[in-house]
CSV table of C-alpha atoms and ligand atoms in Angstrom, one decimal:
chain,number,residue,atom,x,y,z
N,1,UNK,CA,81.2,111.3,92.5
N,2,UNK,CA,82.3,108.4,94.9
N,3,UNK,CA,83.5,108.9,98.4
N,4,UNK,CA,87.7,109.1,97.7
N,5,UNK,CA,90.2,108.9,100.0
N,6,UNK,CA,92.4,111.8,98.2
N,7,UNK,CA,89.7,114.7,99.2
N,8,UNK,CA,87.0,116.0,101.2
N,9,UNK,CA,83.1,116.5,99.5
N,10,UNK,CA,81.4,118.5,102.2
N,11,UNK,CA,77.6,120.4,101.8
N,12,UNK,CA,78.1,123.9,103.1
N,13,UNK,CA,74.9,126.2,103.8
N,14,UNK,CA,74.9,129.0,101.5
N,15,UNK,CA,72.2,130.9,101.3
N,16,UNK,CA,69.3,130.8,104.4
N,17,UNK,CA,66.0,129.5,102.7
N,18,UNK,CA,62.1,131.3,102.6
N,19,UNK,CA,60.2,128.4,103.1
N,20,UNK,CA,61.2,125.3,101.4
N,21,UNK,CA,64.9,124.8,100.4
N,22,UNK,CA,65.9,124.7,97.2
N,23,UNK,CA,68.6,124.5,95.0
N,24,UNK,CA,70.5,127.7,96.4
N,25,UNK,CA,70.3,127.1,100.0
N,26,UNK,CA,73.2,124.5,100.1
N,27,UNK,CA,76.5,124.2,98.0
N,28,UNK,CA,78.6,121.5,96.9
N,29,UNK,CA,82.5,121.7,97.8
N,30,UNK,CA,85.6,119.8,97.8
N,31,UNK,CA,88.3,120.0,100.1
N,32,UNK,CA,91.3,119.0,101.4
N,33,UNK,CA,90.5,115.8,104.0
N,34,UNK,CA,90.8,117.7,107.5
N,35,UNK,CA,94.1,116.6,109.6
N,36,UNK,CA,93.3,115.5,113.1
N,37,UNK,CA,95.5,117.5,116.1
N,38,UNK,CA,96.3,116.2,119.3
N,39,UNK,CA,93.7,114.8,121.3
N,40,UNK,CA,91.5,114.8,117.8
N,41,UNK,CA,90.5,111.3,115.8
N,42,UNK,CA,89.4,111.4,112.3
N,43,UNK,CA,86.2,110.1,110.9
N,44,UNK,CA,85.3,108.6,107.5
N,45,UNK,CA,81.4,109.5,107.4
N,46,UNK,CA,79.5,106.4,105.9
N,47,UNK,CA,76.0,107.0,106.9
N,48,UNK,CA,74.4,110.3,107.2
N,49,UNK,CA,71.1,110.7,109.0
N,50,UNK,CA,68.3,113.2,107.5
N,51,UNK,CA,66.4,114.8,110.1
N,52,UNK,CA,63.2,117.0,109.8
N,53,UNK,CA,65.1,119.5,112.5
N,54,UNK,CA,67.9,120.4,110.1
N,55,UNK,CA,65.1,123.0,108.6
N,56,UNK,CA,65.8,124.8,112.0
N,57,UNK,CA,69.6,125.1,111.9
N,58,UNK,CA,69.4,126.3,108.5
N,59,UNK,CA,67.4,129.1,110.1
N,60,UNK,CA,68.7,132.2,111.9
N,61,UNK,CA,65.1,132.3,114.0
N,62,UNK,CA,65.5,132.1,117.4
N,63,UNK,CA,65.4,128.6,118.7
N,64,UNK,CA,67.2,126.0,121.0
N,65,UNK,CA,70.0,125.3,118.9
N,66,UNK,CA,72.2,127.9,117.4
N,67,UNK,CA,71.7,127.8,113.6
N,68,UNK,CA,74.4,127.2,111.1
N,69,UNK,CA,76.5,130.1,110.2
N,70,UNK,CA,76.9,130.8,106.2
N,71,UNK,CA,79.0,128.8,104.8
N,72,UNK,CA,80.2,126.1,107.1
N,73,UNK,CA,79.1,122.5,106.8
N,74,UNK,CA,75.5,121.5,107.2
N,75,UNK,CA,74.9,119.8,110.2
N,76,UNK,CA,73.9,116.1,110.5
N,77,UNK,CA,74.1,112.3,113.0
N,78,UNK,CA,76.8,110.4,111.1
N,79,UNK,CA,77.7,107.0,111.6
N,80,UNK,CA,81.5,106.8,110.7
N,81,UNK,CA,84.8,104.9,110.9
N,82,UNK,CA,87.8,106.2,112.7
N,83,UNK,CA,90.5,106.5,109.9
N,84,UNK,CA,92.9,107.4,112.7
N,85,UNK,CA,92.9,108.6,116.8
N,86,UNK,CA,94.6,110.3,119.0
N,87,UNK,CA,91.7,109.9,121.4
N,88,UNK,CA,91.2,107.4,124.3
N,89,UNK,CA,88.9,104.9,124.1
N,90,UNK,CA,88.6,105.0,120.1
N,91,UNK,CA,91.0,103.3,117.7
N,92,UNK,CA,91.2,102.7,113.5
N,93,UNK,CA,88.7,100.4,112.2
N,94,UNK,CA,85.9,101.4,115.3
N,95,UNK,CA,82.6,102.3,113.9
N,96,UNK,CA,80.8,105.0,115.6
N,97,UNK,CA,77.9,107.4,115.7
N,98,UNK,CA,78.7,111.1,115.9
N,99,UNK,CA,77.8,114.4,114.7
N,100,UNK,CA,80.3,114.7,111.7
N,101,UNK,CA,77.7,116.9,109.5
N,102,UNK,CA,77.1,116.5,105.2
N,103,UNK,CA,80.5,116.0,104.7
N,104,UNK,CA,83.1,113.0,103.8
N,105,UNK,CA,85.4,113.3,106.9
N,106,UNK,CA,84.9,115.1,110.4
N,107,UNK,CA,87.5,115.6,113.1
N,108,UNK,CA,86.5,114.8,116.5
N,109,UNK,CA,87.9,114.9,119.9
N,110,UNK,CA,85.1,112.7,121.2
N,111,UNK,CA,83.0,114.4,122.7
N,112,UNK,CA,79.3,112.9,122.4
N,113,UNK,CA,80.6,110.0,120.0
N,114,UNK,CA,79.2,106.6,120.8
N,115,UNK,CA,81.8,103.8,120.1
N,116,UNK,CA,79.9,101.1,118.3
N,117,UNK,CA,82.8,99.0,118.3
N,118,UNK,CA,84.5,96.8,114.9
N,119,UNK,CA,81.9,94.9,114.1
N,120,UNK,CA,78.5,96.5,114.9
N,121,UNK,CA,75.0,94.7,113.6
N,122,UNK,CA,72.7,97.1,111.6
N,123,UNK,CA,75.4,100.3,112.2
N,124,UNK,CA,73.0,102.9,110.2
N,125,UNK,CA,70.1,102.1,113.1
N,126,UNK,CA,72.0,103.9,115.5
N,127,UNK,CA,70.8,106.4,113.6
N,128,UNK,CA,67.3,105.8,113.8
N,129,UNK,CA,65.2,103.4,116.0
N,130,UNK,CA,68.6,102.7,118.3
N,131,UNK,CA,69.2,106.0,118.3
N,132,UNK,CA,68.0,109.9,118.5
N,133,UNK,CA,64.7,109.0,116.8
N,134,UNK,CA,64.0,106.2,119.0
N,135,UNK,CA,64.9,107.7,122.2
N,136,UNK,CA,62.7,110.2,121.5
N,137,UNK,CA,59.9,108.5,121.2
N,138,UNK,CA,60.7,106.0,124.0
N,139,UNK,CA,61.4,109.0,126.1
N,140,UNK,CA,58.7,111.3,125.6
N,141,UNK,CA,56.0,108.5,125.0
N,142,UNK,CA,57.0,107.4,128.6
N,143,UNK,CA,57.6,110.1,130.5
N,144,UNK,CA,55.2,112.6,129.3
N,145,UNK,CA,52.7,110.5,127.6
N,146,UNK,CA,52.9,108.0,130.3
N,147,UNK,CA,50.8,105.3,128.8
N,148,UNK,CA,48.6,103.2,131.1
N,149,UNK,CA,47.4,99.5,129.9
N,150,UNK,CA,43.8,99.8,128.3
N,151,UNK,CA,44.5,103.8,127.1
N,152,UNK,CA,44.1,105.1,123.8
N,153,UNK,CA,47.0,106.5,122.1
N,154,UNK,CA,47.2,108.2,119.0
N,155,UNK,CA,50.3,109.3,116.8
N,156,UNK,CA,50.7,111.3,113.9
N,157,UNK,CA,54.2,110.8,111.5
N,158,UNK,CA,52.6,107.4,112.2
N,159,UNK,CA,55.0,105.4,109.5
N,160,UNK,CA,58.2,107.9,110.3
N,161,UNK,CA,61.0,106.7,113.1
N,162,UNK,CA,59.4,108.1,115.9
N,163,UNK,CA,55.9,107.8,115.4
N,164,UNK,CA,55.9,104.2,114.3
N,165,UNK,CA,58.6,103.8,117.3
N,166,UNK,CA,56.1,105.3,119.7
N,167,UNK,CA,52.9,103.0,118.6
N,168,UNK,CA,54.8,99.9,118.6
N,169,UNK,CA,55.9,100.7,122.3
N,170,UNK,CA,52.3,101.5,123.0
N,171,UNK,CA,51.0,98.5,122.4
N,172,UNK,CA,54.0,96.9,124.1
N,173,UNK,CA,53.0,99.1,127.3
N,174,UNK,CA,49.1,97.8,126.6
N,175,UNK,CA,47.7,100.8,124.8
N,176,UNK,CA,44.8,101.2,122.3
N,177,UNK,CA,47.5,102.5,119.0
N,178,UNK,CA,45.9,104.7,116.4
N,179,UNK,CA,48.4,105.9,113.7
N,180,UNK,CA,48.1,109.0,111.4
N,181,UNK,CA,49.6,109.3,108.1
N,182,UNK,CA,49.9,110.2,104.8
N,183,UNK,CA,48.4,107.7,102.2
N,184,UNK,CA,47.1,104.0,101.6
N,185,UNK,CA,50.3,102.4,101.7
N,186,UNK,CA,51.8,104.0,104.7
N,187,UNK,CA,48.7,103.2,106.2
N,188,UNK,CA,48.4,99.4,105.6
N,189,UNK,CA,52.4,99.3,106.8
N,190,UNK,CA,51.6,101.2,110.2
N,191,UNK,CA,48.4,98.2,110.5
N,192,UNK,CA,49.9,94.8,109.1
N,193,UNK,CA,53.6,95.1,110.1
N,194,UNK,CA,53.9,97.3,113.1
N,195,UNK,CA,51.1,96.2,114.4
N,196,UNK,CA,48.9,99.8,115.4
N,197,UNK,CA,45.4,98.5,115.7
N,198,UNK,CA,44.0,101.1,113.0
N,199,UNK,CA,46.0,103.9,110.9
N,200,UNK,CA,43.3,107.0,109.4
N,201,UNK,CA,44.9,108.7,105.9
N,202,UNK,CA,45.1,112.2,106.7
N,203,UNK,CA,45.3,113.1,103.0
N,204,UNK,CA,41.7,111.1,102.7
N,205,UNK,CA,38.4,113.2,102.1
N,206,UNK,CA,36.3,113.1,105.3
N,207,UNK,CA,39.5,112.4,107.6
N,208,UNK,CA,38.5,114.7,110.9
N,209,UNK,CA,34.8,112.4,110.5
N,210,UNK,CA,36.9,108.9,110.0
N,211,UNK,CA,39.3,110.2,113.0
N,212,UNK,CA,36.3,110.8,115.2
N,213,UNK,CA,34.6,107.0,113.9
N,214,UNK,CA,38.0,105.6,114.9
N,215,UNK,CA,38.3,106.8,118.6
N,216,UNK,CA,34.8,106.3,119.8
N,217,UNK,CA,36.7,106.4,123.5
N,218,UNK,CA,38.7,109.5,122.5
N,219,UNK,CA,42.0,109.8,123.0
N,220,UNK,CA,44.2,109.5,126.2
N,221,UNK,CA,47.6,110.4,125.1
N,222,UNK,CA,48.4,111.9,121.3
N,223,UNK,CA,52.0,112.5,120.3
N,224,UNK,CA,52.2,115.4,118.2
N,225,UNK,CA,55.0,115.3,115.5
N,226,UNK,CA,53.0,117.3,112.9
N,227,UNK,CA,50.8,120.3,114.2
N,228,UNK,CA,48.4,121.8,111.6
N,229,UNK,CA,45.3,120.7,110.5
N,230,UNK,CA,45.8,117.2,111.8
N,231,UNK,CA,46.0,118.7,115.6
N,232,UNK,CA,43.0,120.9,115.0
N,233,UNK,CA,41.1,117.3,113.8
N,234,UNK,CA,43.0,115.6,117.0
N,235,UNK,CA,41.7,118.4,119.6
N,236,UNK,CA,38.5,118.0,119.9
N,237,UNK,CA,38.8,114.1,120.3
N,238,UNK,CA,40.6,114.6,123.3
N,239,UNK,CA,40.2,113.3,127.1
N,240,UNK,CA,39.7,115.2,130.4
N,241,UNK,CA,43.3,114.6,131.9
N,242,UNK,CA,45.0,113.9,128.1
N,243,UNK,CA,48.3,113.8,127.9
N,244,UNK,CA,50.1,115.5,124.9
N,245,UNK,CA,53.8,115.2,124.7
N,246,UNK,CA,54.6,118.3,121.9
N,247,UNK,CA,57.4,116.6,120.1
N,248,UNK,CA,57.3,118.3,116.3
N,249,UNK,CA,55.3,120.5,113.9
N,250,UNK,CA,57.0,119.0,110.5
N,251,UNK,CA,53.9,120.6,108.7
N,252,UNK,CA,54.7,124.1,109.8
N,253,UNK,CA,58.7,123.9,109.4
N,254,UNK,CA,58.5,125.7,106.1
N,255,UNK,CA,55.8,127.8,106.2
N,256,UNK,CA,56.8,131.6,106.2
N,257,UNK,CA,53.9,132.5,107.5
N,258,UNK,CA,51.1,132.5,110.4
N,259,UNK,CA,47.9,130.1,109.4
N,260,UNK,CA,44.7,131.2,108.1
N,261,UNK,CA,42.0,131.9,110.6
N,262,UNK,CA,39.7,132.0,112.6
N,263,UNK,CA,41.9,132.4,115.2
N,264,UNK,CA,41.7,128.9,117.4
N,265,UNK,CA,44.0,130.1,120.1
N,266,UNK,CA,40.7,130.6,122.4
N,267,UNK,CA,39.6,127.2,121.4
N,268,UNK,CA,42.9,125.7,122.6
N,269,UNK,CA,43.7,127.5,125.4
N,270,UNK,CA,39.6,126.4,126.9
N,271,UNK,CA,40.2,123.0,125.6
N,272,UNK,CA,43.0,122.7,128.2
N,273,UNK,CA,41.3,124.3,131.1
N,274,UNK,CA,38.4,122.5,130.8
N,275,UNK,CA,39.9,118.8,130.3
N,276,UNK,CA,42.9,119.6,132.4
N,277,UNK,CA,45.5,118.6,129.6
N,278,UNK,CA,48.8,118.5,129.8
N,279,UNK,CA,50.7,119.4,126.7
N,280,UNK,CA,54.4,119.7,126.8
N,281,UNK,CA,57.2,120.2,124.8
N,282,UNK,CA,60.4,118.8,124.7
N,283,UNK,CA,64.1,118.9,123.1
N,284,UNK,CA,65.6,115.3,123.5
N,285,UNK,CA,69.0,115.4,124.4
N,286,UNK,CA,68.3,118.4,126.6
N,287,UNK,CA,65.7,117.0,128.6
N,288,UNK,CA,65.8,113.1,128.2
N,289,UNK,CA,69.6,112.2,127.5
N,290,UNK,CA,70.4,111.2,130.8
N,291,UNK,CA,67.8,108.3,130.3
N,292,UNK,CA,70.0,107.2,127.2
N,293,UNK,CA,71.6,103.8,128.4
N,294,UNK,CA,68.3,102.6,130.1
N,295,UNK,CA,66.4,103.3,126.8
N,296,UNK,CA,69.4,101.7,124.7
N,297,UNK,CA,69.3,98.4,127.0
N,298,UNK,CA,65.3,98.3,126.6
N,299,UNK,CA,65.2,99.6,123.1
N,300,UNK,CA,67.8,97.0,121.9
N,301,UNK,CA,65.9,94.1,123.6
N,302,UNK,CA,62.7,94.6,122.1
N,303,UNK,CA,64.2,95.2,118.6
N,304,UNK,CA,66.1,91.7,118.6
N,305,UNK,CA,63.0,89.8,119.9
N,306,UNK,CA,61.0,91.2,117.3
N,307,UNK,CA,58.7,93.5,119.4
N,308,UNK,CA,59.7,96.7,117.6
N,309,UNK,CA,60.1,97.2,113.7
N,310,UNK,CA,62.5,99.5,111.5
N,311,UNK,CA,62.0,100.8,108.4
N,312,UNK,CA,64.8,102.5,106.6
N,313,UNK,CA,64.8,104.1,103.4
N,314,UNK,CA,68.3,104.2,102.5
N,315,UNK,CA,69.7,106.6,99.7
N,316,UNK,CA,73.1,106.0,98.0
N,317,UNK,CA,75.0,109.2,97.2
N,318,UNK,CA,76.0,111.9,99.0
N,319,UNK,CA,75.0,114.1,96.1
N,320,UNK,CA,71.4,113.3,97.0
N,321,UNK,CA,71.1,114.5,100.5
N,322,UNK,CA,69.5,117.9,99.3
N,323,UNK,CA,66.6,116.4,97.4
N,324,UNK,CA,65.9,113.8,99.7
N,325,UNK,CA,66.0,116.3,102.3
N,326,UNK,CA,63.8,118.6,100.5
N,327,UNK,CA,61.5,115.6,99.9
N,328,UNK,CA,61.6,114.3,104.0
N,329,UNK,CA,60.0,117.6,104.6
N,330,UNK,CA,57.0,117.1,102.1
N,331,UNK,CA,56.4,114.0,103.4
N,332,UNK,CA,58.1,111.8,100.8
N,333,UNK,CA,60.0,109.4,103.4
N,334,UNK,CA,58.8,106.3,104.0
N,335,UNK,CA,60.4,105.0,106.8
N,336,UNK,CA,64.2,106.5,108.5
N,337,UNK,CA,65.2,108.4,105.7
N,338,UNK,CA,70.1,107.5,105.5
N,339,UNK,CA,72.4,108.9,103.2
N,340,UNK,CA,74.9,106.4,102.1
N,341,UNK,CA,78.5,107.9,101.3
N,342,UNK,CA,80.5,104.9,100.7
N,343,UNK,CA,79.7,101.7,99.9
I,1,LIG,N1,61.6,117.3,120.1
I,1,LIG,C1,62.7,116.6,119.8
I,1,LIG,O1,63.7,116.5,120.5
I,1,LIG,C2,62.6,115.8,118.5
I,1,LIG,C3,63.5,114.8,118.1
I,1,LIG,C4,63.4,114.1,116.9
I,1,LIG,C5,62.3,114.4,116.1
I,1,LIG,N2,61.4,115.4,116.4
I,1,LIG,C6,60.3,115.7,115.6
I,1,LIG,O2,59.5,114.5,115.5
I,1,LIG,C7,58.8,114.5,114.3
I,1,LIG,C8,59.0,113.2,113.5
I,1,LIG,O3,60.3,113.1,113.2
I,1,LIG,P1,60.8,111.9,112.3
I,1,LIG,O4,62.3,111.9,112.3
I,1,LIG,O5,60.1,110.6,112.7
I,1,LIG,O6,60.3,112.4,110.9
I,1,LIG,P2,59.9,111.5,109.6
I,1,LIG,O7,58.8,110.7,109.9
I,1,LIG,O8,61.1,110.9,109.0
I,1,LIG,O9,59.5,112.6,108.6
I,1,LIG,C9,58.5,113.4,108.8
I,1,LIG,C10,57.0,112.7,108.7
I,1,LIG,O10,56.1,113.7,108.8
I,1,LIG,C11,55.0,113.6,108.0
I,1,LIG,N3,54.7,114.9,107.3
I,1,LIG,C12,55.5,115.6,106.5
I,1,LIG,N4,54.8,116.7,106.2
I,1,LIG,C13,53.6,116.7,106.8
I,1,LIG,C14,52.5,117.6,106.8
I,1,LIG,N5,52.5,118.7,106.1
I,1,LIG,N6,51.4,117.2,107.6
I,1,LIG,C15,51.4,116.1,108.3
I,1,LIG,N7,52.5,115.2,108.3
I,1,LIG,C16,53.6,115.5,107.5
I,1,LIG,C17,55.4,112.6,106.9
I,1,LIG,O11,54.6,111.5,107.0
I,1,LIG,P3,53.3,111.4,106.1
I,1,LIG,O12,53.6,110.9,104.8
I,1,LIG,O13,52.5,110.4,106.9
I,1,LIG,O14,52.7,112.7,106.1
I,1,LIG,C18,56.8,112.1,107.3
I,1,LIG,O15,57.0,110.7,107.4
I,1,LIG,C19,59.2,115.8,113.5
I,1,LIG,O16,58.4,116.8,113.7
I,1,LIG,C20,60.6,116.1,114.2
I,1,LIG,O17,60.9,117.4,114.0
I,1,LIG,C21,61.6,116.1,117.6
């Protein structure tokens, strides 16, 4: 079903998931098209973004962000057109990027939304590499990682938005780059066109041994978007004084479950005393947004000379967000993973 102008389709969350979503956690609905108040503006969603935190908010575990009640609309980055605005500073026909959720249309009274103006280059990439996915890695690359020329920095999610962003700005900032990810072909795309100067298959028989071969200087910095068994192959490669921005654990978002053991908490915990490591953790917008316009202005720059790379894998439909969010989660993405709604 195409994106009409007579109704609004919107994905609601109905039923909290055990471990991987399926076809009962989230329900199809139409509805009327939402009418703006005063002081609201309402948005035609065109682009919707798929992001491996949306596991959380379908969760009522405790984390940073409250998570989405029972049936209200699945939250989601949008980029969208203002159909009409009764808010300063926005008028019909802008493009913008907000959080409008899995639905058609969103009201809005402004709040957070970027105006991107009429005519906007590339819109969906405010979604990805120009936007939340991109400052993250810009941000916590540079201010926890903080990369020195000559280092070795390693990434896992190494072909996703934020781990290729975070190589490619390593080797901008003079870094040794070593990507992780899943598969031959991801691999080959994280070497020959972003440029990391090797990429290990974690999938691959043997990986922890080919890791080790790869980093015969260890590893300085290593940005950790996956957890699991690549970090336990990752930890003891590791520097005195290594720097680990904590940025994701994709490979334990649906487990329902504590690991098998041994338990390696000992390991860790003497792996960081005795090498002095930082590791910290961190929550974008809450820690890093105030650094948005200076990584916008830098990000921008590099990405029309040529110096950074995008991939997007765009999806037409809305109908397919649930799949292909199901799918972003096992590791199916290759590249920024955008729901298209309309043509
Ligand atoms: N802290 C923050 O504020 C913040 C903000 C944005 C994103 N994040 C986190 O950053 C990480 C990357 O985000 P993204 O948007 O760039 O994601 P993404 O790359 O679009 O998707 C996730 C990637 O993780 C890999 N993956 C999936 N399951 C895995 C598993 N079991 N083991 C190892 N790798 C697995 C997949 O690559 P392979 O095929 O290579 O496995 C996939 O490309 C996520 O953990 C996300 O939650 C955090």
């Amino acid at each position: 079903m195409e994106q009409s102008d007579s109704h609004n389709r919107r994905y609601v969350l109905a039923q909290r998931p055990k471990g991987e979503p399926d076809g009962d956690t989230l329900r199809l609905e139409t509805a009327e098209i939402p009418v703006p108040a005063k002081g609201q503006m309402l948005l035609r969603n065109v682009f919707l973004s798929l992001d491996p935190y949306m596991r959380g908010r379908m969760s009522d575990a405790p984390s940073y962000a409250p998570p989405v009640e029972l049936n209200e609309v699945m939250v989601g980055g949008t980029v969208a057109q203002v159909v009409s605005s009764d808010v300063e500073g926005f008028a019909e026909g802008d493009w913008v990027v907000a959080f409008g959720g899995w639905q058609d249309y969103a009201l809005s009274d402004g709040t957070g939304v970027i105006n991107m103006g009429r005519n906007p280059e590339n819109p969906s990439w405010a979604l990805g590499v120009l936007g939340m996915p991109g400052l993250t890695a810009w941000a916590g690359l540079t201010q926890i990682g903080q990369p020195k020329a000559g280092e070795t920095l390693v990434v896992a999610g190494a072909s996703g938005p934020v781990g290729a962003t975070v190589g490619q700005i390593g080797k901008i900032l003079g870094c040794r780059v070593v990507g992780i990810a899943g598969g031959a072909e991801k691999c080959r795309h994280v070497i020959d066109v972003l440029g990391f100067d090797d990429c290990i298959d974690y999938k691959a028989d043997g990986f922890a041994q080919t890791l080790g071969a790869a980093l015969p200087n260890g590893i300085d910095i290593y940005f950790e978007n996956v957890g699991g068994a690549v970090f336990d192959a990752v930890l003891p490669l590791l520097n005195t004084n290594a720097r680990i921005p904590v940025c994701g654990l994709i490979s334990q978002y649906n487990a329902t479950s504590l690991p098998d053991g041994p338990d390696r908490m000992g390991l860790l915990m003497g792996t960081i005393l005795k090498k002095r490591m930082t590791m910290r953790g961190f929550i974008v917008f809450d820690d890093f947004g105030h650094l948005y316009p200076e990584f916008a202005k830098q990000m921008s720059g590099w990405v029309q000379d040529g110096r950074i790379k995008y991939r997007e894998e765009m999806i037409d439909g809305l109908e397919q967000a649930p799949a292909a969010f199901v799918g972003l989660l096992k590791g199916e993405a290759f590249g920024k993973r955008v729901i298209r709604l309309a043509k």
